[in-house]
Coordinates of C-alpha atoms in Angstrom, one line a residue:
Chain D
M6 CA 0.0 0.0 0.0
S7 CA 1.7 3.2 -1.1
F8 CA 1.0 6.5 0.5
I9 CA 0.6 9.4 -1.9
N10 CA 0.5 12.8 -0.1
Y11 CA -0.5 15.6 -2.4
S12 CA -0.2 18.0 0.5
S13 CA 3.5 17.5 1.3
R14 CA 4.1 16.1 -2.3
E15 CA 5.5 12.8 -1.2
I16 CA 5.2 9.2 -2.4
N17 CA 6.0 6.5 0.1
C18 CA 6.4 2.8 -0.9
K19 CA 7.2 -0.3 1.2
I20 CA 9.7 -2.9 0.0
V21 CA 10.2 -6.1 2.0
Y22 CA 13.3 -8.4 1.8
Y23 CA 12.2 -12.0 2.3
G24 CA 14.2 -15.2 2.5
P25 CA 15.4 -18.1 4.7
G26 CA 17.5 -17.5 7.9
L27 CA 21.0 -16.2 7.3
C28 CA 20.5 -15.6 3.6
G29 CA 21.7 -12.0 3.9
K30 CA 18.5 -9.8 4.1
T31 CA 19.9 -7.6 6.9
T32 CA 23.3 -7.5 5.1
N33 CA 21.6 -6.1 2.0
L34 CA 20.1 -3.3 4.0
Q35 CA 23.4 -2.7 5.8
Y36 CA 25.2 -2.3 2.5
V37 CA 22.5 0.1 1.1
Y38 CA 22.8 2.1 4.4
K39 CA 26.6 2.2 4.2
K40 CA 26.6 3.4 0.6
T41 CA 23.8 5.9 0.6
N42 CA 24.4 9.7 1.1
P43 CA 23.5 10.8 4.6
D44 CA 20.9 13.2 3.4
Q45 CA 19.1 10.4 1.6
K46 CA 18.7 8.0 4.4
G47 CA 17.2 7.8 7.9
K48 CA 18.4 5.5 10.7
L49 CA 18.8 1.8 10.1
I50 CA 16.8 0.2 12.8
S51 CA 17.4 -3.4 13.7
L52 CA 15.2 -5.2 16.1
A53 CA 17.6 -8.1 16.7
T54 CA 18.6 -10.6 19.3
E55 CA 21.9 -10.5 21.3
T56 CA 23.4 -12.7 18.6
E57 CA 22.4 -10.3 15.9
R58 CA 19.7 -12.5 14.5
T59 CA 16.7 -10.4 13.3
L60 CA 13.9 -10.7 15.9
F61 CA 11.2 -8.6 14.4
F62 CA 12.4 -6.5 11.5
D63 CA 15.1 -4.2 10.1
F64 CA 13.9 -0.9 8.8
L65 CA 15.7 1.6 6.5
P66 CA 13.9 4.7 5.1
L67 CA 15.4 6.0 1.8
A68 CA 14.6 9.3 0.1
L69 CA 15.8 8.8 -3.4
G70 CA 14.9 12.1 -5.0
D71 CA 12.1 13.7 -6.9
I72 CA 9.8 12.6 -9.7
K73 CA 7.6 15.3 -11.2
G74 CA 8.0 17.4 -8.1
F75 CA 7.1 14.5 -5.8
K76 CA 9.6 13.3 -3.2
V77 CA 10.0 9.5 -3.6
R78 CA 10.6 7.6 -0.4
F79 CA 11.2 3.9 -0.1
H80 CA 10.8 2.1 3.3
L81 CA 12.9 -1.0 3.2
Y82 CA 12.1 -3.8 5.6
T83 CA 13.5 -7.3 6.3
V84 CA 11.6 -10.1 7.9
P85 CA 13.1 -12.5 10.5
G86 CA 14.2 -15.5 8.5
Q87 CA 14.2 -18.2 11.2
V88 CA 11.3 -20.6 10.8
F89 CA 9.8 -20.1 14.2
Y90 CA 9.3 -16.4 13.7
A91 CA 6.5 -17.1 11.2
A92 CA 3.9 -14.9 13.1
S93 CA 6.2 -11.9 12.9
R94 CA 7.0 -12.4 9.2
K95 CA 3.3 -12.3 8.3
L96 CA 2.9 -8.9 10.0
I97 CA 5.7 -7.2 8.1
L98 CA 4.2 -8.1 4.8
K99 CA 1.2 -5.9 5.5
G100 CA 0.9 -3.1 3.0
V101 CA 3.9 -4.3 1.0
D102 CA 4.4 -2.7 -2.5
G103 CA 7.3 -4.8 -3.7
V104 CA 9.2 -8.0 -2.6
V105 CA 12.8 -9.0 -2.9
F106 CA 13.4 -12.7 -2.3
V107 CA 17.0 -13.2 -1.2
A108 CA 18.0 -16.8 -1.8
D109 CA 21.1 -18.4 -0.3
S110 CA 23.2 -19.9 -3.1
Q111 CA 24.8 -22.6 -1.0
I112 CA 23.7 -26.0 -2.2
E113 CA 22.8 -27.2 1.4
R114 CA 20.4 -24.2 1.7
M115 CA 18.3 -25.0 -1.3
E116 CA 15.6 -26.7 0.8
A117 CA 15.4 -23.7 3.1
N118 CA 15.1 -21.5 0.1
I119 CA 12.1 -23.5 -1.3
E120 CA 10.5 -23.6 2.1
S121 CA 10.8 -19.8 2.6
L122 CA 9.4 -19.1 -0.9
D123 CA 6.4 -21.3 -0.1
D124 CA 6.0 -19.5 3.2
L125 CA 6.2 -16.1 1.3
R126 CA 3.5 -17.1 -1.1
I127 CA 1.2 -18.4 1.7
N128 CA 1.7 -15.3 3.9
L129 CA 1.1 -12.9 1.0
A130 CA -2.1 -14.8 0.1
E131 CA -3.3 -14.4 3.7
Q132 CA -2.9 -10.6 3.3
G133 CA -4.8 -10.7 0.0
Y134 CA -1.8 -10.5 -2.3
D135 CA -0.7 -12.7 -5.1
L136 CA 3.1 -13.0 -5.5
D137 CA 2.6 -13.4 -9.3
K138 CA 1.0 -9.9 -9.5
L139 CA 3.3 -8.0 -7.1
P140 CA 6.5 -6.2 -8.1
Y141 CA 9.0 -8.9 -7.3
T142 CA 12.8 -9.4 -7.7
V143 CA 15.0 -12.4 -6.8
Q144 CA 18.6 -12.2 -5.6
Y145 CA 20.9 -15.2 -5.6
N146 CA 23.2 -14.2 -2.7
K147 CA 26.6 -15.4 -1.5
R148 CA 27.9 -16.0 -5.0
D149 CA 31.4 -15.7 -3.6
L150 CA 31.2 -18.9 -1.7
P151 CA 32.7 -22.2 -3.0
N152 CA 29.8 -24.6 -2.6
I153 CA 27.1 -22.8 -4.6
A154 CA 24.4 -24.0 -7.0
P155 CA 24.5 -22.9 -10.6
V156 CA 22.2 -20.0 -11.4
E157 CA 20.3 -22.0 -14.0
S158 CA 19.3 -24.7 -11.5
M159 CA 18.3 -22.1 -8.9
N160 CA 16.2 -20.4 -11.5
K161 CA 14.4 -23.6 -12.2
L162 CA 13.8 -24.3 -8.6
L163 CA 13.0 -20.8 -7.3
N164 CA 12.1 -18.6 -10.2
P165 CA 9.9 -20.6 -12.7
R166 CA 8.1 -17.4 -13.7
E167 CA 11.4 -15.8 -14.7
V168 CA 11.1 -12.6 -12.8
P169 CA 14.2 -10.4 -12.9
Y170 CA 17.1 -12.0 -10.9
F171 CA 20.5 -10.8 -9.8
E172 CA 23.6 -12.5 -8.5
G173 CA 24.7 -10.9 -5.3
V174 CA 27.4 -10.8 -2.7
A175 CA 25.7 -8.6 -0.1
V176 CA 28.7 -8.4 2.2
T177 CA 30.8 -6.6 -0.3
G178 CA 28.0 -5.1 -2.5
P179 CA 27.8 -6.7 -5.9
G180 CA 24.1 -7.1 -6.9
V181 CA 22.7 -5.1 -3.9
F182 CA 21.8 -1.9 -5.7
E183 CA 20.9 -3.7 -8.9
T184 CA 18.3 -5.7 -7.0
L185 CA 16.9 -2.6 -5.1
K186 CA 16.8 -0.5 -8.3
N187 CA 15.0 -3.2 -10.1
V188 CA 12.3 -3.7 -7.5
A189 CA 11.9 0.0 -7.0
K190 CA 11.4 0.5 -10.7
Q191 CA 8.7 -2.2 -10.8
V192 CA 6.9 -0.6 -7.9
L193 CA 6.9 2.9 -9.6
T194 CA 5.8 1.3 -12.9
E195 CA 3.0 -0.4 -11.1
L196 CA 1.9 2.9 -9.5
K197 CA 2.0 4.5 -12.9
K198 CA -0.4 1.9 -14.2
H199 CA -2.9 2.6 -11.5
Y200 CA -2.9 6.3 -11.3
Chain S
M27 CA -1.6 -2.0 -6.6
S28 CA -3.9 -2.7 -3.7
S29 CA -7.1 -0.7 -3.6
S30 CA -6.2 0.4 -0.1
D31 CA -3.5 2.9 -1.3
L32 CA -3.8 6.0 0.8
I33 CA -4.0 9.2 -1.2
M34 CA -4.0 12.5 0.7
Y35 CA -5.2 15.8 -0.7
E36 CA -4.6 19.3 0.6
E37 CA -8.1 19.7 2.0
E38 CA -8.2 16.5 4.1
F39 CA -4.6 17.1 5.2
S40 CA -5.5 20.5 6.6
R41 CA -8.5 19.0 8.4
I42 CA -6.2 16.4 9.9
D43 CA -3.7 19.0 10.9
E44 CA -6.4 21.1 12.6
E45 CA -7.6 18.1 14.6
L46 CA -4.1 17.2 15.6
Q47 CA -3.3 20.8 16.7
K48 CA -6.5 20.8 18.8
L49 CA -5.6 17.5 20.4
Y50 CA -2.1 18.7 21.1
V51 CA -3.4 21.8 22.9
Q52 CA -6.2 20.0 24.8
T53 CA -4.0 17.2 26.1
N54 CA -1.1 19.4 27.0
A55 CA 1.1 16.9 25.2
M56 CA 4.7 17.2 24.1
V57 CA 4.0 15.7 20.6
V58 CA 1.1 14.2 18.8
F59 CA 1.4 12.0 15.7
L60 CA -0.8 10.3 13.2
V61 CA 0.7 7.3 11.6
D62 CA -0.5 5.0 8.9
K63 CA -1.0 1.4 10.0
N64 CA 1.9 0.4 7.6
G65 CA 4.3 2.7 9.4
Q66 CA 4.2 5.9 7.4
L67 CA 4.0 9.2 9.2
I68 CA 0.9 11.2 8.1
A69 CA 1.1 14.3 10.3
S70 CA 2.3 15.6 13.6
A71 CA 1.8 18.5 16.0
G72 CA 4.2 19.8 18.6
D73 CA 8.0 20.1 18.6
T74 CA 9.4 17.2 16.6
S75 CA 12.9 18.6 16.1
D76 CA 14.5 16.2 18.6
I77 CA 12.5 13.1 17.4
D78 CA 13.3 10.8 14.6
T79 CA 9.7 10.8 13.4
T80 CA 10.2 8.3 10.5
S81 CA 11.7 5.6 12.8
L82 CA 9.1 6.4 15.5
A83 CA 6.3 5.9 12.9
S84 CA 7.7 2.6 11.7
L85 CA 8.2 1.2 15.2
T86 CA 4.8 2.3 16.4
A87 CA 3.2 0.5 13.5
G88 CA 5.3 -2.6 14.3
N89 CA 4.2 -2.4 17.9
I90 CA 0.5 -2.2 16.9
A91 CA 1.0 -5.1 14.4
A92 CA 2.6 -7.3 17.1
T93 CA -0.1 -6.4 19.6
G94 CA -2.8 -7.2 17.0
G95 CA -1.2 -10.6 16.4
I96 CA -1.3 -11.3 20.1
A97 CA -5.0 -10.2 20.2
R98 CA -5.9 -12.6 17.5
L99 CA -4.2 -15.4 19.2
L100 CA -6.3 -14.7 22.2
G101 CA -9.5 -14.5 20.1
E102 CA -9.7 -10.7 20.4
K103 CA -10.2 -8.6 17.3
E104 CA -7.7 -6.0 18.2
F105 CA -6.2 -4.2 21.3
T106 CA -7.0 -0.7 20.4
I107 CA -5.0 1.1 23.1
L108 CA -1.4 0.7 24.1
F109 CA 0.2 2.7 26.9
H110 CA 3.9 2.8 27.8
E111 CA 5.0 4.5 30.9
G112 CA 8.5 5.9 31.2
E113 CA 10.4 7.7 34.0
K114 CA 9.7 11.1 32.5
E115 CA 7.7 10.6 29.3
N116 CA 4.7 8.4 28.5
I117 CA 3.3 7.3 25.2
H118 CA -0.3 6.6 24.5
I119 CA -1.0 4.7 21.2
S120 CA -4.4 4.1 19.9
L121 CA -5.8 2.4 16.7
I122 CA -8.4 4.4 14.9
G123 CA -10.9 2.9 12.6
Q124 CA -8.7 -0.1 11.8
R125 CA -6.6 2.2 9.6
V126 CA -4.5 4.8 11.4
I127 CA -2.6 5.1 14.6
L128 CA -2.8 8.1 16.9
V129 CA 0.3 8.6 19.1
V130 CA 0.4 11.0 22.0
I131 CA 3.7 11.6 23.9
F132 CA 3.2 13.4 27.2
D133 CA 4.9 14.1 30.5
K134 CA 3.8 15.0 34.0
R135 CA 2.2 18.2 32.7
S136 CA -0.6 16.0 31.4
S137 CA -2.2 12.8 32.7
L138 CA -3.3 9.5 31.3
G139 CA -7.0 10.2 32.1
L140 CA -6.9 13.5 30.2
V141 CA -5.2 11.9 27.2
R142 CA -7.6 9.0 27.1
L143 CA -10.6 11.4 27.2
R144 CA -9.4 13.7 24.5
V145 CA -8.1 10.9 22.3
K146 CA -11.5 9.3 22.4
K147 CA -13.1 12.6 21.2
A148 CA -10.5 13.2 18.5
S149 CA -10.8 9.6 17.2
E150 CA -14.4 10.2 16.1
A151 CA -13.3 13.2 14.1
F152 CA -10.4 11.2 12.5
V153 CA -12.7 8.3 11.6
K154 CA -14.9 10.8 9.7
I155 CA -12.0 12.4 7.9
F156 CA -10.5 9.1 6.8
S157 CA -13.8 7.7 5.5
D158 CA -14.0 10.9 3.5
I159 CA -10.5 10.3 2.1
T160 CA -11.4 6.8 1.1
S161 CA -14.6 7.8 -0.7
K162 CA -12.8 10.7 -2.4
S163 CA -10.0 8.5 -3.7
E164 CA -12.5 5.9 -4.9
K165 CA -14.5 8.6 -6.7
V166 CA -11.3 10.0 -8.3
K167 CA -10.1 6.6 -9.3
S168 CA -13.4 5.6 -11.0
S169 CA -13.8 8.9 -12.8
D170 CA -10.2 8.7 -14.2
S171 CA -9.8 12.4 -13.4
F172 CA -6.3 12.3 -12.0
D173 CA -5.4 15.5 -13.8
E174 CA -2.4 16.2 -11.6
S175 CA -1.2 12.7 -11.1
P176 CA 2.6 12.6 -10.8
F177 CA 2.7 9.3 -12.5
A178 CA 0.9 10.1 -15.8
E179 CA 4.1 11.1 -17.6
I180 CA 6.7 9.4 -15.6
S181 CA 9.4 7.9 -17.8
D182 CA 12.0 5.2 -17.4
E183 CA 14.5 7.9 -17.4
D184 CA 12.9 9.6 -14.4
I185 CA 13.1 6.4 -12.5
D186 CA 16.7 5.8 -13.5
N187 CA 17.6 9.3 -12.4
L188 CA 16.5 8.4 -8.8
F189 CA 19.4 6.0 -8.6
K190 CA 22.2 8.3 -9.9

């Protein structure tokens, strides 16, 4: 649900990073935070446990610039990836405008990826959304590790609809902004269609 | 895009602002906020210069969402009021019309009783304003008369420029 304010001339959109535990959702946000101009970003808020596992969500507001005199702001959220935080994950999807699915490229995490993607689909449906109709981008993260699955087989497993996908290494940055830019573009294009 | 997109026009915004200012004065509060249920700040009254309003809005919405989740587990529809008491400052959070969140931050110059009373009165006004906003955006949507839509002529280049 985007928020268009004609009074303050602002457009606010919500993007959620989804994926299995330890796939790098928070790391994506941390990299975006690190590389964005101070005047374009707010605080990065992490509601995490003592061991830095996401407990509820991470939140990063970004003010990217203007379109036709309207300030465009994106609110980036991550969900807690661990299976037992299912109830919290559901809540964060409320009012989402675009989804990034961060998949862990390591072969042994493939099952976790599939499980998380199913979970995403179900949770979205519960909020009245259809993943096939939402702005949606996939990121194959951790491409720098040795034991990774080839992109083709990941695509077959996780991206049968062939939505835009990017190879990423969220720790050092490759793919992070490409992913964000792609989903943001889809969100704005979708808004354009409706208004 | 979901039909529940919130579109705010000048007229409704000034009505909201007026109600918030009134509530701010009547409750003797430090700050009063109105936040969308999805965590976006709609308007505020009082001195916000020392407060990170964006983060506050997002966390408040998270708070309401988590409490709503607890409510449903217990078979309640929603807990509509949350109150957090601090050493010096207190925060009163209430859900209005299932749609927006009203936040009042106050200290010892006010009291919980006063805040509750005034919030209840103001809630009725906000429910009315937001139902007007909903019917207005539906009317505009169905009549296709978005003459000043910022999206009508948006180009790929405009979008690319955001990321430069």
